[in-house]
Coordinates of C-alpha atoms in Angstrom, one line a residue:
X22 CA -98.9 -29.5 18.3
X23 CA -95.3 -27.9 17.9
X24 CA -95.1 -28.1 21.7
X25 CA -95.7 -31.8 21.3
X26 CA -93.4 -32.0 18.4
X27 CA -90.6 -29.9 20.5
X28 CA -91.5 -32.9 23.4
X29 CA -90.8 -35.4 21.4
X30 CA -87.8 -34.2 19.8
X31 CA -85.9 -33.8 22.8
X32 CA -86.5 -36.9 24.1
X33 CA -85.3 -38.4 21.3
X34 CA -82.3 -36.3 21.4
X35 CA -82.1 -36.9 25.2
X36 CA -82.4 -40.6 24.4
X37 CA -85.0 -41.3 26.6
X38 CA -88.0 -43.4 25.9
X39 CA -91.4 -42.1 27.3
X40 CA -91.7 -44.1 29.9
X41 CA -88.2 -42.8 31.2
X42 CA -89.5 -38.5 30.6
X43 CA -93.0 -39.7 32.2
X44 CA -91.4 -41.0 35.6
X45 CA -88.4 -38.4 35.7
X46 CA -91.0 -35.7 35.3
X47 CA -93.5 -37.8 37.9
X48 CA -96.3 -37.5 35.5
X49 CA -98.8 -40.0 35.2
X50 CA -99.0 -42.2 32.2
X51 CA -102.3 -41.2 31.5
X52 CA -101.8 -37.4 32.2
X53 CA -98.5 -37.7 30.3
X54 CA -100.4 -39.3 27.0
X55 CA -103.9 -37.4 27.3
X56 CA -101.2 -34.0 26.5
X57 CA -99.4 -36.5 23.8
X58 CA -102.0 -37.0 22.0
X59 CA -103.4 -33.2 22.3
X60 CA -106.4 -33.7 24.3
X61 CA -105.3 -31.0 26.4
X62 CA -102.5 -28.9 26.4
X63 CA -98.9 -29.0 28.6
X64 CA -99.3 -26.2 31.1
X65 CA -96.3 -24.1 32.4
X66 CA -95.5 -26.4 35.5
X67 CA -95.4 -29.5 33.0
X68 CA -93.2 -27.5 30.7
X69 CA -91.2 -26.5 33.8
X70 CA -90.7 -30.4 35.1
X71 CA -90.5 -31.8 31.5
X72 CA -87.6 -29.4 31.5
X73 CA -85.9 -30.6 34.3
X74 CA -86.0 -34.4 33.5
X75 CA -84.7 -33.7 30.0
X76 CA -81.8 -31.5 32.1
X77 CA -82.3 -28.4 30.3
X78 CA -84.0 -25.3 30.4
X79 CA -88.0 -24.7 29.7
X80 CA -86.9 -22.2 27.4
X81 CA -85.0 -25.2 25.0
X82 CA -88.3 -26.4 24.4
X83 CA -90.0 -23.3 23.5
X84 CA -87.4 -22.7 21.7
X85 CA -87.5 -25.9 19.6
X86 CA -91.5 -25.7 19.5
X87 CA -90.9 -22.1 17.8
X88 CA -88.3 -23.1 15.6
X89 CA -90.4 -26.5 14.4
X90 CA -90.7 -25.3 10.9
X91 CA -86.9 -25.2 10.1
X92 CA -86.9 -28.5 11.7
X93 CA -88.8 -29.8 9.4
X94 CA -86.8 -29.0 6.6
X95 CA -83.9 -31.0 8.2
X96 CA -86.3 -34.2 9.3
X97 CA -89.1 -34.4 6.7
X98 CA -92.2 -35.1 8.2
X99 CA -95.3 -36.1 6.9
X100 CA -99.0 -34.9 7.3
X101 CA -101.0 -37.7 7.0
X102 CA -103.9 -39.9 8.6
X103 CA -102.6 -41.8 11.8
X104 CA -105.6 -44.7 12.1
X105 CA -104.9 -45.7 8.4
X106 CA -101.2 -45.6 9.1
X107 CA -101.5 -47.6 12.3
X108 CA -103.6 -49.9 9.9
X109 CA -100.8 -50.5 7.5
X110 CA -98.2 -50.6 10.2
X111 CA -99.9 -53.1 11.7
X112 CA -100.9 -55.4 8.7
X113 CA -96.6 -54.6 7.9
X114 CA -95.4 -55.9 11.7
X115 CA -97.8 -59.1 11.4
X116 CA -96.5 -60.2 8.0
X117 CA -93.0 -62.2 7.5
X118 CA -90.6 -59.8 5.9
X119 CA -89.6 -60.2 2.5
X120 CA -86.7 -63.2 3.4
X121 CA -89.2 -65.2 5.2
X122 CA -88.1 -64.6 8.5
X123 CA -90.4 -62.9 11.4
X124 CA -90.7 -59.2 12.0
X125 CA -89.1 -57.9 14.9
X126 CA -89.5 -54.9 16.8
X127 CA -85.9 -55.3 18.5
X128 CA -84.4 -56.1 14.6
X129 CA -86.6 -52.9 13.4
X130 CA -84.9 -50.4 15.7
X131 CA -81.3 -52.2 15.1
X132 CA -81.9 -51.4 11.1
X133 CA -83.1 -47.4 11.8
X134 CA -80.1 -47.1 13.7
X135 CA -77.7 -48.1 11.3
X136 CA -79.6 -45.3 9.0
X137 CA -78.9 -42.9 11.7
X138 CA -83.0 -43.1 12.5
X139 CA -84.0 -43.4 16.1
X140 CA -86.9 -44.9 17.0
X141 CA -88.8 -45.9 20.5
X142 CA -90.4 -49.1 21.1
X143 CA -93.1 -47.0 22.9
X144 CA -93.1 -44.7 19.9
X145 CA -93.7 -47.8 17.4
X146 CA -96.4 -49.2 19.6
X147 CA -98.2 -45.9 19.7
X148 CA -98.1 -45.4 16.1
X149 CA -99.3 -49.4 15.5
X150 CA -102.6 -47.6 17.4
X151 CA -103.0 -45.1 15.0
X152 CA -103.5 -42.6 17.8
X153 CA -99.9 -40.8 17.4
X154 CA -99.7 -37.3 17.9
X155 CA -95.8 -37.3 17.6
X156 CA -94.4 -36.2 14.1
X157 CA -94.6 -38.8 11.4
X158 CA -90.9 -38.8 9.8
X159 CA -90.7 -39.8 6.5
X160 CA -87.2 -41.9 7.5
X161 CA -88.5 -43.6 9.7
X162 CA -91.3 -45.0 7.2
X163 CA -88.7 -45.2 4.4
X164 CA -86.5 -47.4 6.6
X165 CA -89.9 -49.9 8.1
X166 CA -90.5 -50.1 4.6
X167 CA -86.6 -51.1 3.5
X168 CA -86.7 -53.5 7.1
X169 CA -89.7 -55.1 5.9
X170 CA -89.4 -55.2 2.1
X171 CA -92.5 -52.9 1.4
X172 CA -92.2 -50.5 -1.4
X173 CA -92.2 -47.0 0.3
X174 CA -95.7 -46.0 -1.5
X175 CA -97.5 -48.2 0.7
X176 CA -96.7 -46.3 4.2
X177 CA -96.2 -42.6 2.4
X178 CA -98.6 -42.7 0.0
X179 CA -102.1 -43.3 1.7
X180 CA -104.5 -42.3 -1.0
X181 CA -102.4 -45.2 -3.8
X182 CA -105.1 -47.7 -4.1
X183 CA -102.6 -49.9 -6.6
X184 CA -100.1 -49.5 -4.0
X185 CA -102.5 -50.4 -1.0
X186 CA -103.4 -53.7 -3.4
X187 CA -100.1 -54.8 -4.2
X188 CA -98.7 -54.8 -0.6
X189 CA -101.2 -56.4 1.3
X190 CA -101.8 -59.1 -1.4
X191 CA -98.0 -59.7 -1.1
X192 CA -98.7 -60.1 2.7
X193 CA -100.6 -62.9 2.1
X194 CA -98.4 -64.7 -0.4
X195 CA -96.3 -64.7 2.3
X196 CA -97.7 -66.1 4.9
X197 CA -99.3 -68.7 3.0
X198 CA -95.9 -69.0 1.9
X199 CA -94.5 -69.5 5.6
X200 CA -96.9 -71.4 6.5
X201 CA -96.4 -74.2 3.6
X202 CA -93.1 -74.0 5.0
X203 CA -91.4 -72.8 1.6
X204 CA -88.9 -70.8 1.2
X205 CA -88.8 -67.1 0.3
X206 CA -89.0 -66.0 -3.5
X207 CA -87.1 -63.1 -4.9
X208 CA -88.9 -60.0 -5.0
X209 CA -88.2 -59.5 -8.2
X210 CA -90.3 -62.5 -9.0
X211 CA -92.8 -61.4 -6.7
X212 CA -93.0 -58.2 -8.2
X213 CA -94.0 -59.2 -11.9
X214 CA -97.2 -60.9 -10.9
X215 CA -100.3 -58.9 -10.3
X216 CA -102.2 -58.9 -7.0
X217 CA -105.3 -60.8 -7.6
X218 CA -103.2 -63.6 -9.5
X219 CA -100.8 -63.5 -5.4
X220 CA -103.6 -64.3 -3.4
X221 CA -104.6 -67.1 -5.8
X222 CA -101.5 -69.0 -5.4
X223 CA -101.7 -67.7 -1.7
X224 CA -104.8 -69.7 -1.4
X225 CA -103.4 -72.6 -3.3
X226 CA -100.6 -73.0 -0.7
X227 CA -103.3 -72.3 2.5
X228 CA -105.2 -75.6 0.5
X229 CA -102.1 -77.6 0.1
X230 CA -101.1 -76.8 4.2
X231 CA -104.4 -78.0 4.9
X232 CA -103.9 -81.9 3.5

């Protein structure tokens, strides 16, 4: 997987998107992703014609790939289950954000770049799948979470069950919240009232929408 990793990184430095390294290198999508994902591995002509669409030499990414440790020190990533994450991800994209308005892909990128965090659109939509084999960095879930408004536990801390309630109750506070056409609360407010008592008043507002 550091051979994936050391893919991955350099296309991000390269500031290509996958699509982009996939048609320079003339792979196909599905050979290109199979390797991605690890269900084979990239043999030496791919390394050789990945190379030459990222413009350096196949040594670079060995290089990188054997170095992936120290780079981990300097990005933080974390080890941790992809379908759950894609889960959470997911359940995070489809809610409002905490001011009421929609999230937004194009708006999500915009706010990881002003925390000097790049991040593909293909990259995003592969890890919604929950079938990403491309390093999980912690920055990148830190700034989804400060994007959204989703306290940090909820994407980095899979096994938080109180965590896990409190965000996806808030979730549906606020879309029964949109859809009663109300305006957003403070979070602060939010905050002080306990899960169980968030999707009562969630269904409240569903009940008042409906008359």
């Amino acid at each position: 997987m550091d051979l994936v990793r050391a893919i991955s990184t350099l296309r991000d430095s390269a500031g290509m998107t996958n699509q982009e390294l996939i048609d320079r290198s003339e792979m196909s999508a599905s050979y290109f992703y199979g390797r991605l994902r690890g269900a084979a591995p990239f043999d030496a002509n791919d390394i050789e014609r990945l190379a030459q669409a990222l413009g350096i030499h196949p040594h670079e990414i060995s290089r990188v790939a054997a170095s992936i440790g120290d780079a981990r020190e300097i990005e933080p990533i974390l080890d941790t289950d992809a379908k759950e994450l894609g889960r959470r991800l997911t359940a995070v994209s489809r809610a409002p954000r905490l001011d009421g308005s929609a999230f937004d892909v194009d708006g999500l990128v915009s706010a990881l770049a002003d925390r000097g965090v790049a991040l593909d659109p293909d990259e995003w939509s592969t890890l919604l799948t929950g079938e990403s084999s491309t390093p999980i960095r912690v920055r990148m879930l830190e700034g989804v979470g400060a994007y959204a408004g989703v306290p940090t536990a909820y994407l980095l801390e899979l096994d938080d069950a109180a965590a896990v309630e409190a965000a996806e109750a808030n979730f549906e506070f606020r879309e029964a919240l949109k859809e009663s056409g109300a305006d957003s609360v403070s979070a602060r407010a939010v905050g002080e009232i306990s899960p169980a008592a968030l999707r009562a008043i969630a269904q409240t507002l569903r009940s008042i929408s409906a008359h």
